[in-house]
PDB file of C-alpha atoms in Angstrom:
ATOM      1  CA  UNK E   1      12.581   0.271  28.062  1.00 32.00           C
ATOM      2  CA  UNK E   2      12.511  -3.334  26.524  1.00 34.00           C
ATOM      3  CA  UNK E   3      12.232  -4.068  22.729  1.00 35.00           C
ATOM      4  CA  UNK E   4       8.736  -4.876  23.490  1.00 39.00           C
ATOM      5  CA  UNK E   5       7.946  -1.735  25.112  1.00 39.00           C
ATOM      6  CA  UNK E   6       9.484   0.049  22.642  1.00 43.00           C
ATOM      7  CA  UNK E   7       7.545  -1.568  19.979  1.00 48.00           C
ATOM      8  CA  UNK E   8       4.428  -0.736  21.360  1.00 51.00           C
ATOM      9  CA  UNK E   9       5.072   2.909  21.671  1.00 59.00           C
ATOM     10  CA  UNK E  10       6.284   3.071  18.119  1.00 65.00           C
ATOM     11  CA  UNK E  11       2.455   1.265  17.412  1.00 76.00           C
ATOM     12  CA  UNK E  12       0.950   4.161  19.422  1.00 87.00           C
ATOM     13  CA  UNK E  13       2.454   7.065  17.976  1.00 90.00           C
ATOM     14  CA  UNK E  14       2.035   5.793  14.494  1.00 89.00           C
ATOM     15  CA  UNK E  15      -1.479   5.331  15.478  1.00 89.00           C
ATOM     16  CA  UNK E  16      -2.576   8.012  16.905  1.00 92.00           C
ATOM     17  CA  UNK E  17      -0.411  10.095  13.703  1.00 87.00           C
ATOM     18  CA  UNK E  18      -2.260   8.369  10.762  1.00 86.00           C
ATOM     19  CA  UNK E  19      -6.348   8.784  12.898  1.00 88.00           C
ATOM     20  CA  UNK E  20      -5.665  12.621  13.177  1.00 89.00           C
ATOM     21  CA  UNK E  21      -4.127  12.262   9.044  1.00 81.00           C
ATOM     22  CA  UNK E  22      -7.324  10.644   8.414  1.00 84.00           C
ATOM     23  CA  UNK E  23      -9.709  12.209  10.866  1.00 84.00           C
ATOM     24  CA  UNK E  24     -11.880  14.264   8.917  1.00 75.00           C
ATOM     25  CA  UNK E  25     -12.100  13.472   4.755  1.00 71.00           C
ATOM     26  CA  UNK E  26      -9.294  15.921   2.744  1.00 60.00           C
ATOM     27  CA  UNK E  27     -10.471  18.313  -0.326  1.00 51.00           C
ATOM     28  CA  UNK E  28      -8.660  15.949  -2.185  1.00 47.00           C
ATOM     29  CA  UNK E  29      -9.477  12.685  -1.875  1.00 53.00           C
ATOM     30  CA  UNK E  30     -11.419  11.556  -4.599  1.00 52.00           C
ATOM     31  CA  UNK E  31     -12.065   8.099  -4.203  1.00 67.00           C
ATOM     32  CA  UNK E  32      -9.554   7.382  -7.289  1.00 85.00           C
ATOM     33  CA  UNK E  33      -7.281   4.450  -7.342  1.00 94.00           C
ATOM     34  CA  UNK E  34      -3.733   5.013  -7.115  1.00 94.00           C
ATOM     35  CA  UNK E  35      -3.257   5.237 -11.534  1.00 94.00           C
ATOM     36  CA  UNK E  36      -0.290   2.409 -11.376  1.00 96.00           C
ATOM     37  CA  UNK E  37      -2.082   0.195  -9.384  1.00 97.00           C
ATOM     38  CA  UNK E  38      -5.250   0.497 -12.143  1.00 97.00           C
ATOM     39  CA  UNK E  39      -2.988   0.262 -14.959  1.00 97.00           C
ATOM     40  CA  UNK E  40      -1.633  -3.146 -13.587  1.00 98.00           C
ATOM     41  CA  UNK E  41      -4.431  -4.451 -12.169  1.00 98.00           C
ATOM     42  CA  UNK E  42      -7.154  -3.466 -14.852  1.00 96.00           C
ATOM     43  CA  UNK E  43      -6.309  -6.371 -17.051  1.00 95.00           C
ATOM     44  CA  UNK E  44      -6.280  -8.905 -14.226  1.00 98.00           C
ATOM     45  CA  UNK E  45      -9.268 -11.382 -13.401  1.00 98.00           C
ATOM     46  CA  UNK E  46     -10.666 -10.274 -10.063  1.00 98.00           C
ATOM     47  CA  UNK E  47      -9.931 -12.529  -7.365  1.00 98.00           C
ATOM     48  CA  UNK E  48      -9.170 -12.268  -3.691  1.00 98.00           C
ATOM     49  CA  UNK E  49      -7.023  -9.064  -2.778  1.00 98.00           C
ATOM     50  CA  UNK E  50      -5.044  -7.927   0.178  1.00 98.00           C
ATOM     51  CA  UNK E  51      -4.609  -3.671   0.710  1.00 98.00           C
ATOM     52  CA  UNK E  52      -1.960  -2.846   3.096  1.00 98.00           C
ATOM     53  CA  UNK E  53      -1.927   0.385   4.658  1.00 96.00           C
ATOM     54  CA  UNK E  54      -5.500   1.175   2.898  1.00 96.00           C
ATOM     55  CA  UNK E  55      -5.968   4.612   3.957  1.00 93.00           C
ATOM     56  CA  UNK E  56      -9.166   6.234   2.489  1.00 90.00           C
ATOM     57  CA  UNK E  57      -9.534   3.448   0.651  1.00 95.00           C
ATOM     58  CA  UNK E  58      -9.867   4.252  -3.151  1.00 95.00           C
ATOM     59  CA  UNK E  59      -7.722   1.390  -4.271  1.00 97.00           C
ATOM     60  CA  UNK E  60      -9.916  -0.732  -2.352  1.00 98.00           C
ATOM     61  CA  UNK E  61     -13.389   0.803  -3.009  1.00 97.00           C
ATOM     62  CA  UNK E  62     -11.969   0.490  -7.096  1.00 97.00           C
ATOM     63  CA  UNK E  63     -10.809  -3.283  -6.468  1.00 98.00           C
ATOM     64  CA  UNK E  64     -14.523  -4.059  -4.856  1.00 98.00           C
ATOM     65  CA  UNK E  65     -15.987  -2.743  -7.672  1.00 97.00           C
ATOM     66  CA  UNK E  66     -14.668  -4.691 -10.396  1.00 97.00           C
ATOM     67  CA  UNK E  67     -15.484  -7.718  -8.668  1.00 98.00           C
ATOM     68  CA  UNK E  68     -12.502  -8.208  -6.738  1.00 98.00           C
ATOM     69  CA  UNK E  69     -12.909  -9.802  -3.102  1.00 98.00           C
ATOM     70  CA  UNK E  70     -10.790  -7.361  -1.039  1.00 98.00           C
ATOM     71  CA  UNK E  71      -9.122  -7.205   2.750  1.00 98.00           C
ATOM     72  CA  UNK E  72      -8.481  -3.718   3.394  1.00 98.00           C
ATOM     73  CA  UNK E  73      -6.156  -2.834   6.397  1.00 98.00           C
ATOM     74  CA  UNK E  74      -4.367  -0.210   8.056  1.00 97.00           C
ATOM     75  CA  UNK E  75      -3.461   1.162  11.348  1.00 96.00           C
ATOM     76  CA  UNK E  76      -5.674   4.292  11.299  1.00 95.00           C
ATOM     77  CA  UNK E  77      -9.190   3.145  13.220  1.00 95.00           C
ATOM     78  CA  UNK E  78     -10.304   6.379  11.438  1.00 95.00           C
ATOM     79  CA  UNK E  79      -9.453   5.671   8.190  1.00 95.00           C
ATOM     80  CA  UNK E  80     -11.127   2.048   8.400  1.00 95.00           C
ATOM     81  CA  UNK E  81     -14.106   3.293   9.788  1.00 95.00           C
ATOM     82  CA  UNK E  82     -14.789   5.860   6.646  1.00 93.00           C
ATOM     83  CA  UNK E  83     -13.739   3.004   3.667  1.00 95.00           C
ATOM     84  CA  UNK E  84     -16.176   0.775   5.849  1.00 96.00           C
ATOM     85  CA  UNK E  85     -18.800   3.827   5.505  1.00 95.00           C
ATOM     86  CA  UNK E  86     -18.084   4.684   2.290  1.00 94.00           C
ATOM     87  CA  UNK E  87     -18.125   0.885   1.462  1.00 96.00           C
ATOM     88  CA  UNK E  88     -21.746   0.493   2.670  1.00 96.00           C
ATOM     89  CA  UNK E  89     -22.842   3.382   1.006  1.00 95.00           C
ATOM     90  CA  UNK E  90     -21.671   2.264  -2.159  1.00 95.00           C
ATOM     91  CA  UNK E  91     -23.192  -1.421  -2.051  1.00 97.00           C
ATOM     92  CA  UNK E  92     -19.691  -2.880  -1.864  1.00 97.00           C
ATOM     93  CA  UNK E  93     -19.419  -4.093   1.740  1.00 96.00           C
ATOM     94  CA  UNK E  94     -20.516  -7.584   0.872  1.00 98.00           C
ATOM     95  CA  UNK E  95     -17.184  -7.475  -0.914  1.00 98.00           C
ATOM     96  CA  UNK E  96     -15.014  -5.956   1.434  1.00 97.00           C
ATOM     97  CA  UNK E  97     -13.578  -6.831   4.803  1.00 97.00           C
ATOM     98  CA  UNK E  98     -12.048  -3.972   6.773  1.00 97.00           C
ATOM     99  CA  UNK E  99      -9.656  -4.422   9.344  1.00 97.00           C
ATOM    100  CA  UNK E 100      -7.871  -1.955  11.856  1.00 97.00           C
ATOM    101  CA  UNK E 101      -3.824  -3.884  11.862  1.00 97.00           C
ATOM    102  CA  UNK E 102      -0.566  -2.446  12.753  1.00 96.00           C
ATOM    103  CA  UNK E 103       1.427  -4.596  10.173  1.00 96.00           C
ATOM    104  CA  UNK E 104       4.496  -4.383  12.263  1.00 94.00           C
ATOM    105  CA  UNK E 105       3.246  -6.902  14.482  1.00 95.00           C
ATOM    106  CA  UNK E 106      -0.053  -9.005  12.691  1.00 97.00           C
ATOM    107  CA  UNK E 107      -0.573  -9.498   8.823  1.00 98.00           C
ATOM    108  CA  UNK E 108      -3.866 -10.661   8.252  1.00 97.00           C
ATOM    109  CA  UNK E 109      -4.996 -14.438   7.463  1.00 95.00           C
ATOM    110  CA  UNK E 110      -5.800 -16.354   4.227  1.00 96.00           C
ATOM    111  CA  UNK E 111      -4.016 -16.725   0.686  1.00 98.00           C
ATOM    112  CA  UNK E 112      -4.700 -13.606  -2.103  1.00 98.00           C
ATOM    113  CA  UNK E 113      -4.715 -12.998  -6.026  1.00 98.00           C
ATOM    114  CA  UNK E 114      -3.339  -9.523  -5.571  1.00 99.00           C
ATOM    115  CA  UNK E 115      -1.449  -7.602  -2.547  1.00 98.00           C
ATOM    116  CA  UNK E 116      -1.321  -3.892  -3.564  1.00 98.00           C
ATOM    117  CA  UNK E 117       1.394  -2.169  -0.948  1.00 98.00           C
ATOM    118  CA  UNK E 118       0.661   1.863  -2.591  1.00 97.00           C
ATOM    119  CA  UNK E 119       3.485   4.202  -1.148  1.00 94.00           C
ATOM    120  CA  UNK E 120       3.797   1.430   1.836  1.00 95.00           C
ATOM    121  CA  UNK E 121       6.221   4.218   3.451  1.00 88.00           C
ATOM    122  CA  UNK E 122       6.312   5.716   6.322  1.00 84.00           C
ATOM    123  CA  UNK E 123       8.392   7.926   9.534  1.00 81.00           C
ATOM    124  CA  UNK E 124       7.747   5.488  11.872  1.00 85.00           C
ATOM    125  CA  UNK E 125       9.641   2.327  12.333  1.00 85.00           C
ATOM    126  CA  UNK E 126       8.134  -0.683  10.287  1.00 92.00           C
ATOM    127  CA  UNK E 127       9.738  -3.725   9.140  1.00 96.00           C
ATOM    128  CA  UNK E 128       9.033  -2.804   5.684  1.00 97.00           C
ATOM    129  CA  UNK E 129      10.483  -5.749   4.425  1.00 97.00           C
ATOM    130  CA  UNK E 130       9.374  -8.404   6.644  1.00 98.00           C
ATOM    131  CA  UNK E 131       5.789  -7.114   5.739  1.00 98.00           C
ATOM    132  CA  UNK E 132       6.251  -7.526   1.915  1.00 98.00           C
ATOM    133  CA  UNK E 133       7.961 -10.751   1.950  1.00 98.00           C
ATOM    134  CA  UNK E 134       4.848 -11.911   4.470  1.00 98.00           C
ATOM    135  CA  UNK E 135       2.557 -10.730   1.788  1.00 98.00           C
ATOM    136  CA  UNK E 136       4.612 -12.610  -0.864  1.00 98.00           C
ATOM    137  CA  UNK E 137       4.632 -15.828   0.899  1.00 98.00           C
ATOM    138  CA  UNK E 138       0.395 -15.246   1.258  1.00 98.00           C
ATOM    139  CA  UNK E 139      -0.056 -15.066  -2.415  1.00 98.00           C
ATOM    140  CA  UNK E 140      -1.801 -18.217  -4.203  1.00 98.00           C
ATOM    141  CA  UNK E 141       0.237 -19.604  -7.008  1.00 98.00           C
ATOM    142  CA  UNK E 142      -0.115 -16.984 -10.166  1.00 98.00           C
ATOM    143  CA  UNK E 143      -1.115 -14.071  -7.822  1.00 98.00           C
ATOM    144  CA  UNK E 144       0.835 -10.677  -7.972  1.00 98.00           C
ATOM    145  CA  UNK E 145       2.258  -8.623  -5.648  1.00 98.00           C
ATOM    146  CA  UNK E 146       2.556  -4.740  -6.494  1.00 98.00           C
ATOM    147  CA  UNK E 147       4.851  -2.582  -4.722  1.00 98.00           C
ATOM    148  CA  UNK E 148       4.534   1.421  -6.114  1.00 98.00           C
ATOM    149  CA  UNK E 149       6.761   3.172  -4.007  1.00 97.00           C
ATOM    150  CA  UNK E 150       8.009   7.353  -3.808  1.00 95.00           C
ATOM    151  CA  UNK E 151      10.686   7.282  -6.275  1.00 95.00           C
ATOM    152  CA  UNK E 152      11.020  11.208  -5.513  1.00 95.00           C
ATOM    153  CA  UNK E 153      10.643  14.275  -3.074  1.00 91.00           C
ATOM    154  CA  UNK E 154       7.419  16.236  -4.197  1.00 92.00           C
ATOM    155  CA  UNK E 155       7.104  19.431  -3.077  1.00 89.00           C
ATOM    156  CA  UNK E 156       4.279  18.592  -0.704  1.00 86.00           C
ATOM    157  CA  UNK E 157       6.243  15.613   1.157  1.00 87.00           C
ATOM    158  CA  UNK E 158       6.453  15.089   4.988  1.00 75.00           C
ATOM    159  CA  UNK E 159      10.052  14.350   4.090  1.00 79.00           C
ATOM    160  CA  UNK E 160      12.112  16.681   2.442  1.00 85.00           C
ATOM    161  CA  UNK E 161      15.340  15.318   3.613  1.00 85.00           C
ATOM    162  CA  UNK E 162      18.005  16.465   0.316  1.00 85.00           C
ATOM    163  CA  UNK E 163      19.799  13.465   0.959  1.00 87.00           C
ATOM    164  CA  UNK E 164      17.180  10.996   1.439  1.00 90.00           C
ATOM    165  CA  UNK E 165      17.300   7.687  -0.737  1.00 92.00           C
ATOM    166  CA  UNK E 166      14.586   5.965  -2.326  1.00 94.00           C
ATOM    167  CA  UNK E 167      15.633   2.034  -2.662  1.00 96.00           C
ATOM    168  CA  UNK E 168      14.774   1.496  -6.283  1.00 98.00           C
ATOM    169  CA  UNK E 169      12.939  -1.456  -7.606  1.00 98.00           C
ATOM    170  CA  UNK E 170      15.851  -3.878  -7.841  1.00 98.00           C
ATOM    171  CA  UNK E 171      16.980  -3.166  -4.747  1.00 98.00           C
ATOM    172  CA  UNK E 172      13.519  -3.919  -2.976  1.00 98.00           C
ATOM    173  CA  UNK E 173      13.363  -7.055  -4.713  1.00 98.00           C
ATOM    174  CA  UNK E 174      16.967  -8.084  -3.361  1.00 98.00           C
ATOM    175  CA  UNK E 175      15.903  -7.660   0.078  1.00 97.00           C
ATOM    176  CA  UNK E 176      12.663  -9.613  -0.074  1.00 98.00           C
ATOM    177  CA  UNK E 177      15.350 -12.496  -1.423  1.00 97.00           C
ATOM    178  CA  UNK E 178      12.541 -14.275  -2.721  1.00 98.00           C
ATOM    179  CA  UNK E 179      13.189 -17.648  -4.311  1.00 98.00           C
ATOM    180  CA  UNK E 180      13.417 -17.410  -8.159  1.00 97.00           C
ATOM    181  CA  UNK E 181      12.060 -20.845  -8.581  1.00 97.00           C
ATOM    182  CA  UNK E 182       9.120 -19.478  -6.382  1.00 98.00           C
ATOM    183  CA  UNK E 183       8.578 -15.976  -7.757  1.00 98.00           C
ATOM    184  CA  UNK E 184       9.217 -14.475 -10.548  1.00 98.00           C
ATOM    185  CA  UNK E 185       9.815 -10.010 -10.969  1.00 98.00           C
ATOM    186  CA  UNK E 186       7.361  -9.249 -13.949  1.00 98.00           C
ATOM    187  CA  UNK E 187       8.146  -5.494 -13.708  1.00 98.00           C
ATOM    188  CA  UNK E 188      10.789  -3.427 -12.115  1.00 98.00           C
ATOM    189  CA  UNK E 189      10.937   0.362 -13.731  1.00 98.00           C
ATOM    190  CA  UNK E 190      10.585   3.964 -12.426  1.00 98.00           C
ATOM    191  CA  UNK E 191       8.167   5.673 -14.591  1.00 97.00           C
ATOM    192  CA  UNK E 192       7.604   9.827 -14.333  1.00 97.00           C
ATOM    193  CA  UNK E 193       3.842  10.751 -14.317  1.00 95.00           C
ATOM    194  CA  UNK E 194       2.519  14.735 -13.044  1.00 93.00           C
ATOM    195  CA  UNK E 195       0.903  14.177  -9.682  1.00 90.00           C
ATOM    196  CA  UNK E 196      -1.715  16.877  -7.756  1.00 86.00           C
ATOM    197  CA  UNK E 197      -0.349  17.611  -4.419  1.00 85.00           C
ATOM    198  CA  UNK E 198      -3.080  17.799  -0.709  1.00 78.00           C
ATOM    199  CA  UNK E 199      -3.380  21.378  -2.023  1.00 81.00           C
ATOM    200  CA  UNK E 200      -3.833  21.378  -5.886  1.00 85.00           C
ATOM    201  CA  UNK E 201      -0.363  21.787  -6.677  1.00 90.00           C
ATOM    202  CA  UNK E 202       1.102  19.499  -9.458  1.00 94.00           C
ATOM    203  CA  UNK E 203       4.580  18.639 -10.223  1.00 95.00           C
ATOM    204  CA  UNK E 204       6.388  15.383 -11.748  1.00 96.00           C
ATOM    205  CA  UNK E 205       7.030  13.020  -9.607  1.00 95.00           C
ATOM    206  CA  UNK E 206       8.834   9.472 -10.062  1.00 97.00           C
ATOM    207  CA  UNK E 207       7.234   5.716  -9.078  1.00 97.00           C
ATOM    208  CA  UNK E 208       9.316   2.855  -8.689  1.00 98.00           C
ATOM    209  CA  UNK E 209       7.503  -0.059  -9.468  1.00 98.00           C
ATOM    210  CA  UNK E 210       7.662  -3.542  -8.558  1.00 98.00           C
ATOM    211  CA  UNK E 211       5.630  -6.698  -9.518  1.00 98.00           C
ATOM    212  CA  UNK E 212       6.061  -9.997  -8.292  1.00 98.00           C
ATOM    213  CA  UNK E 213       4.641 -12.853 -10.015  1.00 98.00           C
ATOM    214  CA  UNK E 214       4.366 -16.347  -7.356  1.00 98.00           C
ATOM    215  CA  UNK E 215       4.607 -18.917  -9.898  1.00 97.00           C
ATOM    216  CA  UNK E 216       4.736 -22.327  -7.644  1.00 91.00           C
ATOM    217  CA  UNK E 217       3.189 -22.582  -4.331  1.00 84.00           C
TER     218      UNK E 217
END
């Protein structure tokens, strides 16, 4: 099978994984933002934003609502579908394009304020990095990019690999080898916070957080 071939498959199963994840609306999904993402975007004038790998879409239904003028994508037709829905419903669709992408092969068009990649992690092969420095390169001059990552296992993880490794902050940042004269790292840290699990379980779990500032175009 060629690398093309192969590619495709790797589209399909990831596919056809996240549109049964998302088929049917969880007991927990609230419609909540991710809390890092509000806590570093709440201060920020609303612009245009980019949300890769959207999923049910609170980060994006939040964004909209604050005046933000958002592209929300991700590979689950399911999941774009319902924060389309749940967009309409809420008077926010004339704010909000939704878009159905497998970012391993297309990144969407234009220049953004903000590109919020939440937990951008996943089983199947992506070129994680690629994507991010895309999305760093599509930022208009003063626009952030915010990368919130697993920083640990939680009990209710897909992965509980013991020896799995979570690249920390820095180390995300020195594979996007962005140029310093370019961008600029406003925040790299790994703060604790007590997360609810798919079933109501809590524990503490670790973020590592990363914000790039584009300071030139």
């Amino acid at each position: 099978m060629g690398p093309d071939s192969t590619g495709t498959t790797q589209g399909a199963d990831a596919a056809r994984f996240w549109d049964e994840h998302y088929r049917a609306p969880r007991p927990t999904e609230t419609g909540r933002p991710n809390p890092l993402l509000a806590e570093i975007a709440g201060s920020l004038t609303p612009g245009t934003a980019l949300d890769l790998g959207c999923g049910a879409g609170g980060d994006a239904l939040w964004l909209a609502d604050r005046g933000w003028r958002v592209t929300a994508v991700d590979i689950s037709a399911n999941a774009v579908r319902r924060l389309a829905e749940n967009a309409q419903a809420r008077g926010l669709h004339a704010l909000m394009s939704v878009e159905c992408v497998d970012l391993a092969k297309d990144f969407p068009e234009g220049g953004f304020d903000l590109v919020s990649a939440q937990y951008f992690q996943t089983m199947f092969a992506l070129p994680r990095s690629r994507v991010l420095c895309t999305a760093a390169h599509a930022l208009r001059p003063g626009g952030r990019l915010v990368v919130v990552d697993h920083g640990s296992t939680a009990p209710w993880s897909w992965n509980q690999d013991p020896g799995i490794h979570y690249p920390t902050p820095d180390e995300v940042s020195a594979e996007l080898a962005l140029d310093p004269v370019q961008w600029q790292v406003e925040r790299a840290d790994m703060p604790r916070r007590r997360a609810t699990g798919p079933d109501g379980q809590t524990a503490t779990v670790v973020d590592h957080v990363l914000v790039i500032r584009r300071t030139a175009a």
